[in-house]
């Protein structure tokens, strides 16, 4: 199964993967070698800590490689503008009751970061917005009840 990911999200994972392989791996290997030189491995805290860190880094490398292999990278800037909300678009919406405006980019699950205005394509608000057009009113189920939003602007950034 392919998982949608923005071009920026894929680049961030590739950058992290490169860092883990070219910086972290050699550092950990060196730390293990230094700890081995200290003698008895049974009671060597530095050795055990380095091995534990090595396990975590290798697990993260494996995780990133799997995510990138299963990613369907979508560059929304190459998709003709239609005014519809699709994966990767940046959407400005206004609460119908309060007129409060917010701007979200709809991204893959791994990329979601609400503080940066990036919401997962699987979130309730994104699911309500996908396929709708500028000017439409959408109802979003929230823990506090149904909230209506008007789609102000859809951008392919």
CSV table of C-alpha atoms in Angstrom, one decimal:
chain,number,residue,atom,x,y,z
A,1,UNK,CA,0.0,0.0,0.0
A,2,UNK,CA,1.3,3.4,-0.9
A,3,UNK,CA,1.1,6.3,1.6
A,4,UNK,CA,0.8,9.9,0.4
A,5,UNK,CA,3.6,12.2,1.2
A,6,UNK,CA,4.5,15.7,0.1
A,7,UNK,CA,7.7,16.5,-1.7
A,8,UNK,CA,9.0,18.4,1.4
A,9,UNK,CA,8.1,15.5,3.7
A,10,UNK,CA,10.0,13.0,1.6
A,11,UNK,CA,13.0,15.4,1.4
A,12,UNK,CA,13.0,15.7,5.2
A,13,UNK,CA,13.0,11.9,5.7
A,14,UNK,CA,15.8,11.6,3.1
A,15,UNK,CA,17.8,14.2,5.0
A,16,UNK,CA,17.3,12.5,8.3
A,17,UNK,CA,18.2,9.1,6.8
A,18,UNK,CA,21.4,10.6,5.3
A,19,UNK,CA,22.3,12.1,8.7
A,20,UNK,CA,21.7,8.8,10.5
A,21,UNK,CA,23.8,6.9,8.1
A,22,UNK,CA,26.7,9.3,7.6
A,23,UNK,CA,26.9,11.0,11.0
A,24,UNK,CA,25.2,8.9,13.7
A,25,UNK,CA,26.3,5.4,12.6
A,26,UNK,CA,30.0,6.3,12.5
A,27,UNK,CA,29.8,8.1,15.9
A,28,UNK,CA,28.1,5.1,17.5
A,29,UNK,CA,30.6,2.7,16.0
A,30,UNK,CA,33.4,4.8,17.4
A,31,UNK,CA,31.8,5.0,20.8
A,32,UNK,CA,31.4,1.2,20.9
A,33,UNK,CA,35.0,0.7,20.0
A,34,UNK,CA,36.1,3.1,22.7
A,35,UNK,CA,33.9,1.4,25.3
A,36,UNK,CA,35.3,-2.0,24.3
A,37,UNK,CA,38.8,-0.8,25.1
A,38,UNK,CA,37.7,-0.1,28.7
A,39,UNK,CA,37.6,-3.8,29.4
A,40,UNK,CA,34.9,-6.0,31.0
A,41,UNK,CA,31.8,-5.6,28.8
A,42,UNK,CA,29.4,-7.0,31.4
A,43,UNK,CA,29.7,-4.0,33.7
A,44,UNK,CA,30.6,-1.4,31.1
A,45,UNK,CA,27.8,1.2,31.1
A,46,UNK,CA,29.3,3.2,28.2
A,47,UNK,CA,29.3,0.0,26.0
A,48,UNK,CA,25.7,-0.9,26.8
A,49,UNK,CA,24.5,2.7,26.3
A,50,UNK,CA,26.2,2.8,22.9
A,51,UNK,CA,24.8,-0.5,21.9
A,52,UNK,CA,21.3,0.6,22.9
A,53,UNK,CA,21.7,3.8,20.9
A,54,UNK,CA,22.9,1.8,17.9
A,55,UNK,CA,19.8,-0.3,18.1
A,56,UNK,CA,17.6,2.8,18.2
A,57,UNK,CA,19.4,4.4,15.2
A,58,UNK,CA,19.2,1.2,13.2
A,59,UNK,CA,15.5,0.8,13.9
A,60,UNK,CA,14.9,4.4,12.8
A,61,UNK,CA,16.9,3.9,9.6
A,62,UNK,CA,14.8,0.8,8.9
A,63,UNK,CA,11.6,2.7,9.6
A,64,UNK,CA,12.5,5.6,7.3
A,65,UNK,CA,13.6,3.3,4.5
A,66,UNK,CA,10.3,1.5,4.8
A,67,UNK,CA,8.3,4.7,4.8
A,68,UNK,CA,10.2,6.1,1.8
A,69,UNK,CA,9.7,2.7,-0.1
A,70,UNK,CA,6.0,2.9,0.6
A,71,UNK,CA,5.6,6.6,-0.1
A,72,UNK,CA,3.7,8.1,-3.0
A,73,UNK,CA,5.3,11.5,-3.2
A,74,UNK,CA,2.9,14.1,-4.4
A,75,UNK,CA,4.2,17.5,-5.6
A,76,UNK,CA,1.0,19.7,-5.5
A,77,UNK,CA,2.8,22.5,-7.4
A,78,UNK,CA,2.8,20.3,-10.5
A,79,UNK,CA,-1.0,19.7,-10.4
A,80,UNK,CA,-3.2,22.2,-12.3
A,81,UNK,CA,-5.1,24.5,-10.0
A,82,UNK,CA,-8.8,23.6,-9.8
A,83,UNK,CA,-9.9,25.4,-6.6
A,84,UNK,CA,-10.6,22.0,-5.0
A,85,UNK,CA,-9.0,20.8,-1.8
A,86,UNK,CA,-6.6,17.9,-2.5
A,87,UNK,CA,-3.7,16.3,-0.8
A,88,UNK,CA,-0.9,18.8,-0.4
A,89,UNK,CA,-2.9,21.9,-0.9
A,90,UNK,CA,-2.8,24.8,1.6
A,91,UNK,CA,-6.4,25.7,2.7
A,92,UNK,CA,-7.6,28.9,4.4
A,93,UNK,CA,-10.9,28.3,6.2
A,94,UNK,CA,-13.1,30.5,8.4
A,95,UNK,CA,-15.3,29.4,11.2
A,96,UNK,CA,-18.8,30.3,10.1
A,97,UNK,CA,-19.8,31.3,13.7
A,98,UNK,CA,-16.8,33.3,14.8
A,99,UNK,CA,-15.2,34.3,11.5
A,100,UNK,CA,-11.9,33.1,12.9
A,101,UNK,CA,-9.6,32.1,10.0
A,102,UNK,CA,-7.0,29.4,10.1
A,103,UNK,CA,-4.6,28.1,7.4
A,104,UNK,CA,-3.7,24.4,7.0
A,105,UNK,CA,-1.7,22.3,4.6
A,106,UNK,CA,-3.0,18.8,4.2
A,107,UNK,CA,0.0,16.4,4.5
A,108,UNK,CA,0.8,12.7,5.1
A,109,UNK,CA,0.4,11.3,8.6
A,110,UNK,CA,4.2,11.4,9.3
A,111,UNK,CA,4.4,15.1,8.3
A,112,UNK,CA,1.5,16.4,10.4
A,113,UNK,CA,2.6,19.2,12.8
A,114,UNK,CA,-0.3,21.3,14.0
A,115,UNK,CA,2.0,24.0,15.3
A,116,UNK,CA,3.2,24.5,11.8
A,117,UNK,CA,-0.3,24.4,10.3
A,118,UNK,CA,0.2,20.9,8.8
A,119,UNK,CA,-2.7,18.5,9.4
A,120,UNK,CA,-2.8,14.8,8.5
A,121,UNK,CA,-4.9,13.8,5.5
A,122,UNK,CA,-6.6,11.3,7.8
A,123,UNK,CA,-7.7,14.0,10.4
A,124,UNK,CA,-11.4,14.7,10.7
A,125,UNK,CA,-11.0,18.3,9.4
A,126,UNK,CA,-8.9,17.2,6.4
A,127,UNK,CA,-11.3,14.4,5.5
A,128,UNK,CA,-14.2,17.0,5.6
A,129,UNK,CA,-12.2,19.4,3.3
A,130,UNK,CA,-10.9,17.0,0.7
A,131,UNK,CA,-12.8,17.3,-2.6
A,132,UNK,CA,-14.6,20.5,-1.6
A,133,UNK,CA,-14.0,23.9,-3.4
A,134,UNK,CA,-13.4,27.5,-2.5
A,135,UNK,CA,-16.7,29.1,-1.2
A,136,UNK,CA,-18.2,25.8,0.1
A,137,UNK,CA,-19.3,25.3,3.7
A,138,UNK,CA,-18.1,22.1,5.3
A,139,UNK,CA,-19.3,20.6,8.6
A,140,UNK,CA,-16.6,19.1,10.8
A,141,UNK,CA,-17.4,16.8,13.7
A,142,UNK,CA,-15.3,17.8,16.7
A,143,UNK,CA,-15.4,16.6,20.3
A,144,UNK,CA,-17.3,19.8,21.1
A,145,UNK,CA,-19.9,19.2,18.4
A,146,UNK,CA,-20.2,20.0,14.7
A,147,UNK,CA,-18.4,23.1,13.5
A,148,UNK,CA,-19.0,24.7,10.2
A,149,UNK,CA,-16.2,26.2,8.1
A,150,UNK,CA,-16.2,28.2,4.9
A,151,UNK,CA,-13.3,27.4,2.5
A,152,UNK,CA,-11.8,30.8,1.8
A,153,UNK,CA,-8.8,29.9,-0.4
A,154,UNK,CA,-7.1,26.9,-1.8
A,155,UNK,CA,-3.4,27.2,-2.7
A,156,UNK,CA,-0.9,24.9,-4.5
A,157,UNK,CA,2.3,26.0,-2.7
